[in-house]
XYZ file of C-alpha atoms in Angstrom:
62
model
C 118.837 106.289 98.265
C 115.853 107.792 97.507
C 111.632 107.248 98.627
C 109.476 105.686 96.177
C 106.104 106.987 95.700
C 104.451 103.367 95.007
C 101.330 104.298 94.870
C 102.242 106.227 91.607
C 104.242 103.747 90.539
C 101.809 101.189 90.778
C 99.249 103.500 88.776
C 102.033 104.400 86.332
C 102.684 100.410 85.131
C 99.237 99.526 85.409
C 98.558 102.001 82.549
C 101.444 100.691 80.019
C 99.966 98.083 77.596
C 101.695 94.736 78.651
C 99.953 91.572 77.473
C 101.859 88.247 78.762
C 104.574 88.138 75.942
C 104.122 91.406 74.543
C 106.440 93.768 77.252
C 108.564 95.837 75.326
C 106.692 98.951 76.855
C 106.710 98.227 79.858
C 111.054 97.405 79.233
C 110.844 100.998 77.221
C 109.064 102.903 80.196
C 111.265 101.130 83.128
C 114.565 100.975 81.199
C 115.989 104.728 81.604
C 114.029 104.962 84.982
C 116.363 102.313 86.660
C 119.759 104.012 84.672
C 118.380 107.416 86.347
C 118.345 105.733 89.867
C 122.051 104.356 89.109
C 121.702 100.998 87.827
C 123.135 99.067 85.033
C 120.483 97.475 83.517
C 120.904 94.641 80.700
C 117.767 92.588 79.132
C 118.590 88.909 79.571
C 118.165 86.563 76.158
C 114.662 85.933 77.052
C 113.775 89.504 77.132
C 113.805 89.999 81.142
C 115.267 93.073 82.213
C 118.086 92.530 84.611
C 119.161 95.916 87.166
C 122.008 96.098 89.536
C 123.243 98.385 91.793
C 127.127 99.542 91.293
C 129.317 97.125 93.396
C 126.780 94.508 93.881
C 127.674 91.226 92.901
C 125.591 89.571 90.013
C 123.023 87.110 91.989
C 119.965 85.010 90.331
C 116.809 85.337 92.037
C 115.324 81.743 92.779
């Protein structure tokens, strides 16, 4: 695993354009991010990304 520098991350996805509705860049900036830190990611048919780590079983948050 690796650290997370929130602070930058928080600055980085406050900058990407992402009315309510209106996310794609915000899927387009986070997409290869999550495939770089080894997850599978797949966008659900609402348009909600979905990440998991290898070996985790699928779950729904609540």
């Amino acid at each position: 695993m690796f650290a997370i520098d929130t602070d930058a991350l928080v600055a980085d996805l406050l900058a990407i354009p992402s009315p309510s509705l209106h996310g794609q860049p915000m899927v387009d900036w986070l997409v290869p991010r999550l495939e770089a830190a080894g997850l599978t990611v797949a966008t659900t048919a609402r348009g909600n990304l979905y990440a998991q780590r290898p070996g985790d079983t699928p779950s729904r948050a609540g």
